[in-house]
Amino acid sequence: MALRRIVLIGAGNVATHLGLAFLNKGLIIEQVYSRTALSANSLAAKLHAVPVIRSEEIMPGADLYIISVSDDAITEIVKKINFGESPVVHTSGTVPMDIFKQSAPAYGVFYPLQTFSKDREIDFSTVPVLIEASDPQLERMLADLGNLISARVQVCDSEKRKIIHLAAVFACNFSNFMYTLSEEILSSQQLSFDLLRPLILETAGKVMRQNPRDAQTGPAIRNDRSVMETHLQLLAGDPEKHEIYKILSKPISKLVNKENHGG
Amino acid sequence: MALRRIVLIGAGNVATHLGLAFLNKGLIIEQVYSRTALSANSLAAKLHAVPVIRSEEIMPGADLYIISVSDDAITEIVKKINFGESPVVHTSGTVPMDIFKQSAPAYGVFYPLQTFSKDREIDFSTVPVLIEASDPQLERMLADLGNLISARVQVCDSEKRKIIHLAAVFACNFSNFMYTLSEEILSSQQLSFDLLRPLILETAGKVMRQNPRDAQTGPAIRNDRSVMETHLQLLAGDPEKHEIYKILSKPISKLVNKENHGG
C-alpha cells in the first residue's frame, strides 16, 4: 500500500520543511495540528491542509502520522491521539522509538539530520534521513517516503541515532556558538561580522572533503605560544571567552597536523 | 610607480595562494625564499620564480618584499635582509607593523583574512584584505595591489587587526575543532562523518545572512534539560568532551533566540 495521506502533528521548522517537501512530491497533507492557532493556520495554508488546534479533532485513518514537536511534548501528545491501525513516527534525534510502544500498532522514526530555519530553503536531496521502524513493512514504507525527498536514506537504530544527534550538537550548535563569540568580539570594537563570513564558509567548505583533524589551523595547533598569550590578554576582561579559549586551545595543541599553514 | 616585481619570503599556504593570485594578474614573482629547498623549489616552479634558500641571495631592489612566514620567524628573517629603498610587508594577523621600524624605509601589512589549504583553490575576490602602511604612498600601493585580487580591501591598524585575528580563531579554528570532536564521537561508533557534512555546510550557510545569535539552535538554547542530561551521560567516559559540552551549553542557554526550531 502506497503512502498518500499524512497528518502532521507540529508546525515548527522541521514540520514545515518536511511538509513542503512531501507536498512537492504529490503527497497529501490532510491536517496540521498545533496548539497555537496561528502556527496551525499558517502552516496548513502553505500545505493546503486543514488546521487543527484540538487533539480530539485529529482525524483517524491517515496513512501516517508524523509527530514533529519538541522532545518533551511527544509523550503528552501521543497519549491524546487514537492512531487506530495507522503507523506513527516522530522526527527527533534523541527520543527512542519505543516511546510509541503502548500507543500504536506500528511505529518508528523519520529523522532528517539538518538544521532548519524559517526563511531558508533546504535542498532535501542531500539531507541524510535516518529511519527506524517497529516492523519490516513500515521500514519499507518509511524508506520509500524518505527516498521521495532524499538520496541519503539510512536505517539507524535509536542508540546510534542518539550518538549522531550528540555529534550534531558539536558540529552545528557549538560551531554556530563559536560564530556568535566571534561576532561579539568584533562588535565590541565596532567591527563588522561581514569580515568573517568568507572565512566561515571556507572553514566549512574545507571539511566537505577533508577530515576536520587534518584541516585544523591556527595558533593552538602551531603551538604558537606568543599569539595565544596575546589573545588571552585581549580576553582578560571577558572571563567566559577567556575560559573557552583556554579549554579549546589545550586539546587542539595536542593534535598532530598534516597542513603546513600560515594563518 | 606601479608595482611589478615581488620577492616572496616564505613558501607556506599563504605565500602560495598570494603568489598564484599575483601571477594571474600579470605581476612578476622574482624570487621565492624558504629555508627548505623542497618548499622553495616547489613554489618557485609554480610561480616561474627563482628559488632561494640562503637569505644572502635575496635580491636587492624589488618593488615589494612580502614576508609570509610564521609569526615567530618574522623578526629573525627581517634582520638578515637588506631592503635598501624597497618597501616590505608581512601577512600576519597578529604581528604589529612596527616590527619593521628599524629595518626598512617603508613598511606595512598585507593580511588576507582567510584559511588557506594546500590543495584547495580560493576565490580571492571575496577575501577581505586588511592593509596598513607606514606612509600614504605605500598605503596606496598596497591598496592597488589588494584591489588587483580582491574586491574587499580595507585599511586596518595593528590593534584592530589583532582583534579581528582573535575573532577569526573562534570563527575558524575553534569551529573546525567542533567538527573534529563530532568526527571523534561518530568514529568511536564506526559512524561516518559524511552524515554531518550537509549539516555543517548549512550551519555556515545560515550565518552568511543571519546573525549567528539568531541562528542558534539545539538543546541548550531550548533549555531542553533531558536531552542535555542524556548527552552528558553519553560523554561520561570522555572527560574532555564532557567538560566542553557543559562549558559551551551554559552560555548558550542564556541566549535569547528568535528562531522557533525543532532540531
Coordinates of C-alpha atoms in Angstrom, one line a residue:
Chain A
M1 CA 0.0 0.0 0.0
A2 CA 1.5 3.3 -1.1
L3 CA 1.5 6.1 1.4
R4 CA -0.6 9.1 0.3
R5 CA -2.3 10.8 3.2
I6 CA -0.2 12.3 6.0
V7 CA -1.2 14.1 9.2
L8 CA 1.4 16.4 10.6
I9 CA 1.5 16.9 14.4
G10 CA 3.5 20.1 15.0
A11 CA 4.1 23.3 12.9
G12 CA 7.7 24.2 13.7
N13 CA 10.6 24.3 11.3
V14 CA 11.0 20.6 10.8
A15 CA 7.3 20.1 10.2
T16 CA 7.3 23.0 7.8
H17 CA 10.2 21.8 5.7
L18 CA 9.1 18.1 5.7
G19 CA 5.5 19.1 4.8
L20 CA 6.6 21.3 1.9
A21 CA 9.0 18.6 0.6
F22 CA 6.2 15.9 0.7
L23 CA 3.7 18.3 -0.9
N24 CA 6.1 18.9 -3.7
K25 CA 6.3 15.2 -4.3
G26 CA 2.5 14.9 -4.7
L27 CA 1.6 13.6 -1.2
I28 CA -1.4 15.0 0.6
I29 CA -1.1 16.6 4.0
E30 CA -4.6 16.1 5.4
Q31 CA -4.2 18.0 8.7
V32 CA -1.7 20.2 10.5
Y33 CA -2.0 20.2 14.3
S34 CA -0.6 22.8 16.6
R35 CA -1.7 24.1 20.0
T36 CA -1.2 27.6 18.6
A37 CA -3.9 28.6 16.2
L38 CA -1.6 31.0 14.4
S39 CA 1.0 28.2 13.7
A40 CA -1.6 25.7 12.7
N41 CA -3.3 28.1 10.3
S42 CA -0.1 29.4 8.8
L43 CA 1.4 26.0 8.0
A44 CA -1.9 24.4 7.0
A45 CA -2.4 27.2 4.5
K46 CA 1.1 26.6 2.9
L47 CA 0.3 22.8 2.7
H48 CA -3.3 23.0 1.6
A49 CA -4.2 21.2 4.7
V50 CA -6.9 21.6 7.4
P51 CA -5.6 23.3 10.6
V52 CA -6.3 21.6 13.9
I53 CA -5.8 23.0 17.3
R54 CA -7.7 20.5 19.5
S55 CA -6.2 17.0 19.6
E56 CA -9.7 15.4 19.5
E57 CA -10.1 16.8 16.0
I58 CA -7.1 14.9 14.6
M59 CA -8.6 12.6 12.0
P60 CA -8.4 8.8 12.2
G61 CA -7.2 6.6 9.4
A62 CA -4.3 8.6 7.9
D63 CA -1.6 6.6 6.1
L64 CA 1.0 8.1 8.5
Y65 CA 1.1 10.4 11.5
I66 CA 4.3 12.4 11.7
I67 CA 4.9 13.9 15.2
S68 CA 7.3 16.8 14.9
V69 CA 7.1 18.7 18.2
S70 CA 9.8 19.3 20.9
D71 CA 11.1 16.1 22.6
D72 CA 9.4 16.9 25.9
A73 CA 6.0 17.3 24.2
I74 CA 6.0 14.0 22.3
T75 CA 4.8 11.8 25.2
E76 CA 2.0 14.1 26.1
I77 CA 0.6 14.4 22.6
V78 CA 0.9 10.7 21.9
K79 CA -1.5 9.9 24.8
K80 CA -4.2 12.1 23.3
I81 CA -4.3 10.6 19.8
N82 CA -6.1 7.5 18.7
F83 CA -3.9 6.1 15.9
G84 CA -6.2 3.2 15.2
E85 CA -4.5 0.9 12.7
S86 CA -2.2 3.6 11.4
P87 CA 1.5 3.9 11.9
V88 CA 3.2 6.9 13.6
V89 CA 6.7 8.3 13.6
H90 CA 8.5 11.1 15.3
T91 CA 11.3 13.3 13.9
S92 CA 13.5 13.6 16.9
G93 CA 17.2 12.8 17.1
T94 CA 17.2 11.7 20.8
V95 CA 13.8 10.2 21.7
P96 CA 13.8 6.4 21.4
M97 CA 11.4 4.7 19.1
D98 CA 9.9 2.7 22.0
I99 CA 8.1 5.8 23.2
F100 CA 5.2 4.7 20.9
K101 CA 5.1 1.1 22.2
Q102 CA 1.8 1.3 24.1
S103 CA 0.2 3.7 21.6
A104 CA 0.3 2.4 18.1
P105 CA 0.4 -1.0 16.2
A106 CA 3.3 0.2 14.1
Y107 CA 5.7 3.0 14.9
G108 CA 9.1 4.4 14.0
V109 CA 11.3 7.4 13.5
F110 CA 11.9 9.6 10.5
Y111 CA 14.8 11.9 11.4
P112 CA 16.1 14.4 8.9
L113 CA 19.7 15.3 10.0
Q114 CA 19.8 19.0 9.2
T115 CA 19.3 22.4 10.8
F116 CA 16.1 24.0 9.5
S117 CA 15.3 27.7 9.6
K118 CA 12.1 29.5 9.0
D119 CA 13.1 31.5 5.9
R120 CA 15.8 29.3 4.3
E121 CA 15.0 26.7 1.7
I122 CA 16.7 23.4 2.0
D123 CA 17.9 21.1 -0.7
F124 CA 16.4 18.0 0.8
S125 CA 18.1 15.6 -1.7
T126 CA 21.4 15.8 0.2
V127 CA 19.9 15.6 3.7
P128 CA 20.6 12.3 5.5
V129 CA 17.2 10.8 6.6
L130 CA 17.6 8.3 9.4
I131 CA 14.7 5.9 9.7
E132 CA 13.7 3.2 12.2
A133 CA 10.6 1.1 12.3
S134 CA 8.9 -1.5 14.5
D135 CA 8.3 -3.9 11.6
P136 CA 9.8 -4.5 8.2
Q137 CA 6.6 -3.4 6.4
L138 CA 6.8 0.1 8.0
E139 CA 10.5 0.2 7.4
R140 CA 9.9 -0.2 3.7
M141 CA 7.2 2.4 3.8
L142 CA 9.5 4.9 5.5
A143 CA 12.3 4.1 3.2
D144 CA 10.1 4.8 0.2
L145 CA 8.9 8.0 1.8
G146 CA 12.5 9.1 2.5
N147 CA 13.6 8.2 -1.0
L148 CA 11.0 10.5 -2.4
I149 CA 12.7 13.6 -1.0
S150 CA 16.3 12.5 -0.2
A151 CA 19.1 10.4 -1.8
R152 CA 20.5 9.6 1.6
V153 CA 18.0 7.4 3.5
Q154 CA 19.5 5.1 6.1
V155 CA 18.2 2.7 8.6
C156 CA 19.5 3.6 12.1
D157 CA 18.5 2.3 15.5
S158 CA 17.7 4.6 18.5
E159 CA 21.1 4.1 20.2
K160 CA 23.1 5.1 17.1
R161 CA 20.7 8.0 16.3
K162 CA 21.3 9.4 19.8
I163 CA 25.1 9.3 19.2
I164 CA 24.7 11.0 15.8
H165 CA 22.5 13.7 17.4
L166 CA 25.1 14.3 20.0
A167 CA 27.8 14.7 17.3
A168 CA 25.4 17.1 15.5
V169 CA 25.3 19.3 18.6
F170 CA 29.1 19.7 18.4
A171 CA 29.1 20.1 14.6
C172 CA 26.2 22.5 14.3
N173 CA 25.1 24.1 17.6
F174 CA 28.5 24.5 19.1
S175 CA 30.2 25.7 15.9
N176 CA 27.4 28.2 15.5
F177 CA 28.1 29.4 19.1
M178 CA 31.8 29.9 18.0
Y179 CA 30.5 32.2 15.3
T180 CA 28.5 34.1 18.0
L181 CA 31.5 34.6 20.1
S182 CA 33.5 35.9 17.2
E183 CA 30.6 38.3 16.4
E184 CA 30.7 39.5 19.9
I185 CA 34.4 40.1 19.8
L186 CA 34.1 42.1 16.6
S187 CA 31.0 44.1 17.6
S188 CA 32.7 45.1 20.9
Q189 CA 35.1 47.1 18.7
Q190 CA 32.5 48.3 16.2
L191 CA 33.8 45.8 13.6
S192 CA 31.5 44.1 11.2
F193 CA 30.8 40.3 11.2
D194 CA 31.0 40.6 7.4
L195 CA 34.7 40.4 7.7
L196 CA 34.5 36.8 8.9
R197 CA 31.8 35.4 6.6
P198 CA 34.1 34.2 3.8
L199 CA 36.4 32.6 6.4
I200 CA 33.4 30.7 8.0
L201 CA 32.2 29.4 4.7
E202 CA 35.6 28.3 3.6
T203 CA 36.2 26.6 7.0
A204 CA 33.0 24.5 6.5
G205 CA 33.9 24.0 2.8
K206 CA 37.3 22.5 3.6
V207 CA 35.8 19.6 5.6
M208 CA 33.4 18.7 2.8
R209 CA 36.3 16.6 1.6
Q210 CA 39.0 16.7 4.2
N211 CA 38.9 15.2 7.7
P212 CA 38.5 18.1 10.1
R213 CA 41.5 17.0 12.1
D214 CA 43.7 17.5 9.0
A215 CA 42.1 20.8 8.3
Q216 CA 42.9 22.3 11.7
T217 CA 44.8 25.6 11.5
G218 CA 45.6 28.4 13.9
P219 CA 47.9 29.3 16.8
A220 CA 46.9 26.4 19.0
I221 CA 47.9 23.6 16.6
R222 CA 51.1 25.5 15.7
N223 CA 51.8 25.8 19.4
D224 CA 52.4 29.5 18.8
R225 CA 52.5 30.5 22.5
S226 CA 53.1 34.2 21.9
V227 CA 50.0 34.6 19.8
M228 CA 47.9 32.6 22.3
E229 CA 49.3 34.8 25.2
T230 CA 48.3 37.9 23.3
H231 CA 44.8 36.5 22.7
L232 CA 44.4 35.6 26.4
Q233 CA 45.4 39.1 27.4
L234 CA 42.9 40.6 24.9
L235 CA 40.2 38.4 26.6
A236 CA 41.3 39.3 30.2
G237 CA 38.1 41.3 30.7
D238 CA 35.8 38.6 29.5
P239 CA 36.1 35.5 31.8
E240 CA 33.7 33.4 29.8
K241 CA 35.6 33.7 26.5
H242 CA 38.9 33.6 28.3
E243 CA 38.0 30.2 29.7
I244 CA 36.6 28.9 26.4
Y245 CA 39.8 30.0 24.6
K246 CA 42.0 28.1 27.1
I247 CA 39.8 25.0 27.3
L248 CA 39.7 24.6 23.5
S249 CA 43.3 25.5 22.8
K250 CA 44.7 22.8 25.0
P251 CA 43.4 19.8 23.2
I252 CA 44.0 21.4 19.8
S253 CA 47.7 21.9 20.6
K254 CA 47.9 18.1 21.2
L255 CA 46.6 17.3 17.7
V256 CA 49.1 16.4 15.1
N257 CA 48.5 18.3 11.9
K258 CA 49.2 17.5 8.3
E259 CA 48.7 21.0 7.0
N260 CA 51.6 23.5 6.8
H261 CA 49.7 26.6 7.4
G262 CA 50.4 30.2 7.8
G263 CA 47.2 31.7 9.2
Chain B
M1 CA 55.4 53.9 -9.7
A2 CA 53.4 50.8 -10.4
L3 CA 54.4 47.6 -8.5
R4 CA 55.6 44.9 -10.8
R5 CA 58.4 42.8 -9.2
I6 CA 57.8 40.9 -6.0
V7 CA 60.0 38.8 -3.8
L8 CA 58.2 36.3 -1.7
I9 CA 59.8 35.3 1.6
G10 CA 58.1 32.1 2.7
A11 CA 56.6 29.2 0.8
G12 CA 53.7 28.1 3.0
N13 CA 50.0 28.2 2.2
V14 CA 49.5 32.0 2.4
A15 CA 52.7 32.6 0.2
T16 CA 51.5 30.0 -2.3
H17 CA 47.9 31.4 -2.7
L18 CA 49.1 35.0 -2.8
G19 CA 51.8 34.3 -5.2
L20 CA 49.4 32.4 -7.6
A21 CA 46.9 35.2 -7.3
F22 CA 49.5 37.9 -8.2
L23 CA 50.9 35.8 -11.0
N24 CA 47.4 35.5 -12.5
K25 CA 47.2 39.3 -12.6
G26 CA 50.4 39.7 -14.5
L27 CA 52.8 40.5 -11.7
I28 CA 56.3 39.0 -11.6
I29 CA 57.5 37.0 -8.7
E30 CA 61.2 37.3 -8.9
Q31 CA 62.3 35.0 -6.1
V32 CA 60.8 32.6 -3.6
Y33 CA 62.8 32.2 -0.4
S34 CA 62.4 29.3 2.0
R35 CA 64.9 27.7 4.4
T36 CA 63.7 24.3 3.0
A37 CA 64.9 23.7 -0.5
L38 CA 62.0 21.4 -1.3
S39 CA 59.5 24.2 -0.5
A40 CA 61.5 26.9 -2.2
N41 CA 61.9 24.8 -5.4
S42 CA 58.3 23.7 -5.5
L43 CA 56.7 27.1 -5.1
A44 CA 59.2 28.8 -7.3
A45 CA 58.4 26.4 -10.1
K46 CA 54.7 27.2 -9.8
L47 CA 55.4 30.9 -9.9
H48 CA 58.1 30.9 -12.6
A49 CA 60.4 32.4 -9.9
V50 CA 64.0 31.7 -8.8
P51 CA 64.2 29.6 -5.6
V52 CA 66.4 30.9 -2.9
I53 CA 67.4 29.1 0.3
R54 CA 70.1 31.4 1.6
S55 CA 69.0 34.8 2.8
E56 CA 72.1 36.4 1.4
E57 CA 70.9 35.5 -2.1
I58 CA 67.7 37.5 -1.7
M59 CA 67.9 40.2 -4.4
P60 CA 68.0 43.9 -3.8
G61 CA 65.7 46.4 -5.5
A62 CA 62.4 44.5 -5.7
D63 CA 59.3 46.7 -5.8
L64 CA 58.0 44.9 -2.8
Y65 CA 59.1 42.2 -0.3
I66 CA 56.3 40.1 1.1
I67 CA 57.2 38.1 4.2
S68 CA 54.8 35.2 4.8
V69 CA 56.4 33.0 7.4
S70 CA 55.3 32.0 10.9
D71 CA 54.9 34.9 13.4
D72 CA 57.9 33.8 15.4
A73 CA 60.2 33.7 12.4
I74 CA 59.5 37.2 11.1
T75 CA 61.9 39.1 13.4
E76 CA 64.7 36.7 12.6
I77 CA 64.4 36.8 8.8
V78 CA 63.9 40.6 8.8
K79 CA 67.3 41.1 10.4
K80 CA 69.0 39.1 7.6
I81 CA 67.6 41.1 4.6
N82 CA 68.8 44.4 3.2
F83 CA 65.7 46.0 1.8
G84 CA 67.6 49.1 0.5
E85 CA 65.0 51.6 -0.6
S86 CA 62.2 49.0 -1.1
P87 CA 59.1 48.5 1.0
V88 CA 58.4 45.4 2.9
V89 CA 55.1 43.9 4.3
H90 CA 54.2 40.8 6.3
T91 CA 50.9 38.8 6.1
S92 CA 50.3 38.1 9.7
G93 CA 47.1 38.8 11.7
T94 CA 48.8 39.4 15.0
V95 CA 52.3 40.9 14.5
P96 CA 52.3 44.7 14.7
M97 CA 53.5 46.7 11.7
D98 CA 56.2 48.4 13.8
I99 CA 58.3 45.2 13.8
F100 CA 59.9 46.7 10.6
K101 CA 60.6 50.1 12.0
Q102 CA 64.4 49.7 12.2
S103 CA 64.7 47.7 9.0
A104 CA 63.1 49.4 6.1
P105 CA 62.3 52.9 4.9
A106 CA 58.6 52.0 4.2
Y107 CA 56.8 49.0 5.6
G108 CA 53.3 47.7 6.2
V109 CA 50.9 44.7 6.4
F110 CA 49.0 42.8 3.8
Y111 CA 46.8 40.4 5.7
P112 CA 44.4 38.2 3.7
L113 CA 41.7 37.1 6.2
Q114 CA 41.1 33.5 5.0
T115 CA 42.1 30.0 5.9
F116 CA 44.3 28.6 3.1
S117 CA 44.9 24.9 2.3
K118 CA 47.5 23.3 0.1
D119 CA 45.1 21.7 -2.3
R120 CA 42.1 24.0 -2.3
E121 CA 41.6 26.9 -4.7
I122 CA 40.4 30.1 -3.2
D123 CA 38.2 32.7 -4.8
F124 CA 40.3 35.7 -3.7
S125 CA 37.8 38.2 -4.9
T126 CA 35.7 37.7 -1.8
V127 CA 38.6 37.5 0.7
P128 CA 39.0 40.6 2.9
V129 CA 42.5 42.0 2.6
L130 CA 43.5 44.2 5.6
I131 CA 46.3 46.6 4.8
E132 CA 48.3 49.0 6.8
A133 CA 51.3 51.2 5.8
S134 CA 53.9 53.4 7.3
D135 CA 53.2 56.2 4.8
P136 CA 50.4 57.2 2.4
Q137 CA 52.3 56.3 -0.7
L138 CA 52.8 52.7 0.4
E139 CA 49.2 52.6 1.5
R140 CA 48.1 53.5 -2.0
M141 CA 50.5 50.9 -3.5
L142 CA 49.1 48.2 -1.2
A143 CA 45.5 49.2 -1.9
D144 CA 46.2 48.9 -5.6
L145 CA 47.9 45.5 -5.1
G146 CA 44.9 44.3 -3.0
N147 CA 42.4 45.6 -5.5
L148 CA 44.0 43.5 -8.2
I149 CA 43.0 40.3 -6.5
S150 CA 40.1 41.2 -4.1
A151 CA 37.0 43.4 -4.0
R152 CA 37.3 43.8 -0.3
V153 CA 40.5 45.7 0.6
Q154 CA 40.4 47.7 3.8
V155 CA 42.8 49.8 5.8
C156 CA 43.1 48.4 9.3
D157 CA 45.5 49.3 12.1
S158 CA 47.6 46.8 14.0
E159 CA 45.3 46.9 17.1
K160 CA 42.1 46.3 15.2
R161 CA 43.8 43.6 13.1
K162 CA 44.8 41.8 16.3
I163 CA 41.1 41.8 17.4
I164 CA 40.0 40.5 14.1
H165 CA 42.5 37.7 14.2
L166 CA 41.3 36.7 17.6
A167 CA 37.7 36.6 16.4
A168 CA 38.9 34.5 13.4
V169 CA 40.4 32.0 15.8
F170 CA 36.9 31.4 17.3
A171 CA 35.1 31.5 13.9
C172 CA 37.5 29.3 12.1
N173 CA 40.0 27.3 14.3
F174 CA 37.5 26.6 17.1
S175 CA 34.6 25.8 14.9
N176 CA 36.8 23.4 13.0
F177 CA 37.7 21.8 16.3
M178 CA 34.0 21.3 17.0
Y179 CA 33.9 19.4 13.7
T180 CA 36.8 17.3 14.9
L181 CA 35.1 16.5 18.2
S182 CA 31.9 15.5 16.3
E183 CA 34.0 13.3 14.0
E184 CA 35.6 11.6 17.0
I185 CA 32.2 10.9 18.5
L186 CA 31.0 9.3 15.3
S187 CA 34.1 7.3 14.5
S188 CA 34.1 5.9 18.1
Q189 CA 30.9 4.1 17.0
Q190 CA 32.0 3.3 13.4
L191 CA 29.8 6.0 12.0
S192 CA 30.8 8.1 9.1
F193 CA 31.5 11.8 9.3
D194 CA 29.7 12.1 5.9
L195 CA 26.5 12.1 7.9
L196 CA 27.3 15.6 9.3
R197 CA 28.7 17.2 6.2
P198 CA 25.4 18.7 4.9
L199 CA 24.6 19.9 8.4
I200 CA 28.0 21.7 8.7
L201 CA 27.6 23.4 5.3
E202 CA 24.1 24.6 6.1
T203 CA 25.2 25.8 9.6
A204 CA 27.8 28.0 8.0
G205 CA 25.5 28.9 5.1
K206 CA 22.8 30.2 7.6
V207 CA 25.1 32.9 9.0
M208 CA 26.0 34.3 5.6
R209 CA 22.9 36.4 6.0
Q210 CA 21.7 35.9 9.6
N211 CA 23.4 37.0 12.8
P212 CA 24.8 33.8 14.4
R213 CA 23.0 34.6 17.6
D214 CA 19.6 34.4 15.8
A215 CA 20.7 31.2 14.0
Q216 CA 21.4 29.3 17.2
T217 CA 19.6 26.0 17.6
G218 CA 19.8 22.9 19.7
P219 CA 19.1 21.6 23.2
A220 CA 21.0 24.3 25.1
I221 CA 19.1 27.3 23.7
R222 CA 15.8 25.4 24.1
N223 CA 16.9 24.7 27.6
D224 CA 16.0 21.1 27.0
R225 CA 17.4 19.6 30.1
S226 CA 16.5 16.0 29.5
V227 CA 18.4 16.0 26.1
M228 CA 21.4 17.7 27.7
E229 CA 21.4 15.2 30.5
T230 CA 21.3 12.3 28.0
H231 CA 24.3 13.8 26.1
L232 CA 26.3 14.3 29.3
Q233 CA 25.7 10.7 30.2
L234 CA 26.9 9.6 26.8
L235 CA 30.1 11.6 27.3
A236 CA 30.7 10.3 30.8
G237 CA 33.7 8.3 29.7
D238 CA 35.3 11.2 27.9
P239 CA 36.1 14.0 30.4
E240 CA 37.4 16.4 27.8
K241 CA 34.3 16.4 25.7
H242 CA 32.1 16.3 28.8
E243 CA 33.7 19.5 30.1
I244 CA 33.5 21.2 26.7
Y245 CA 29.8 20.2 26.4
K246 CA 29.0 21.7 29.8
I247 CA 31.1 24.9 29.3
L248 CA 29.5 25.7 26.0
S249 CA 25.9 24.8 26.8
K250 CA 25.8 27.1 29.8
P251 CA 26.2 30.4 27.9
I252 CA 24.1 29.2 25.0
S253 CA 21.2 28.5 27.4
K254 CA 21.4 32.2 28.4
L255 CA 21.0 33.5 24.8
V256 CA 17.6 34.6 23.7
N257 CA 16.6 33.1 20.4
K258 CA 14.4 34.3 17.6
E259 CA 14.2 31.0 15.8
N260 CA 11.4 28.5 16.7
H261 CA 13.4 25.4 16.0
G262 CA 12.8 21.7 16.2
G263 CA 16.2 20.2 15.8

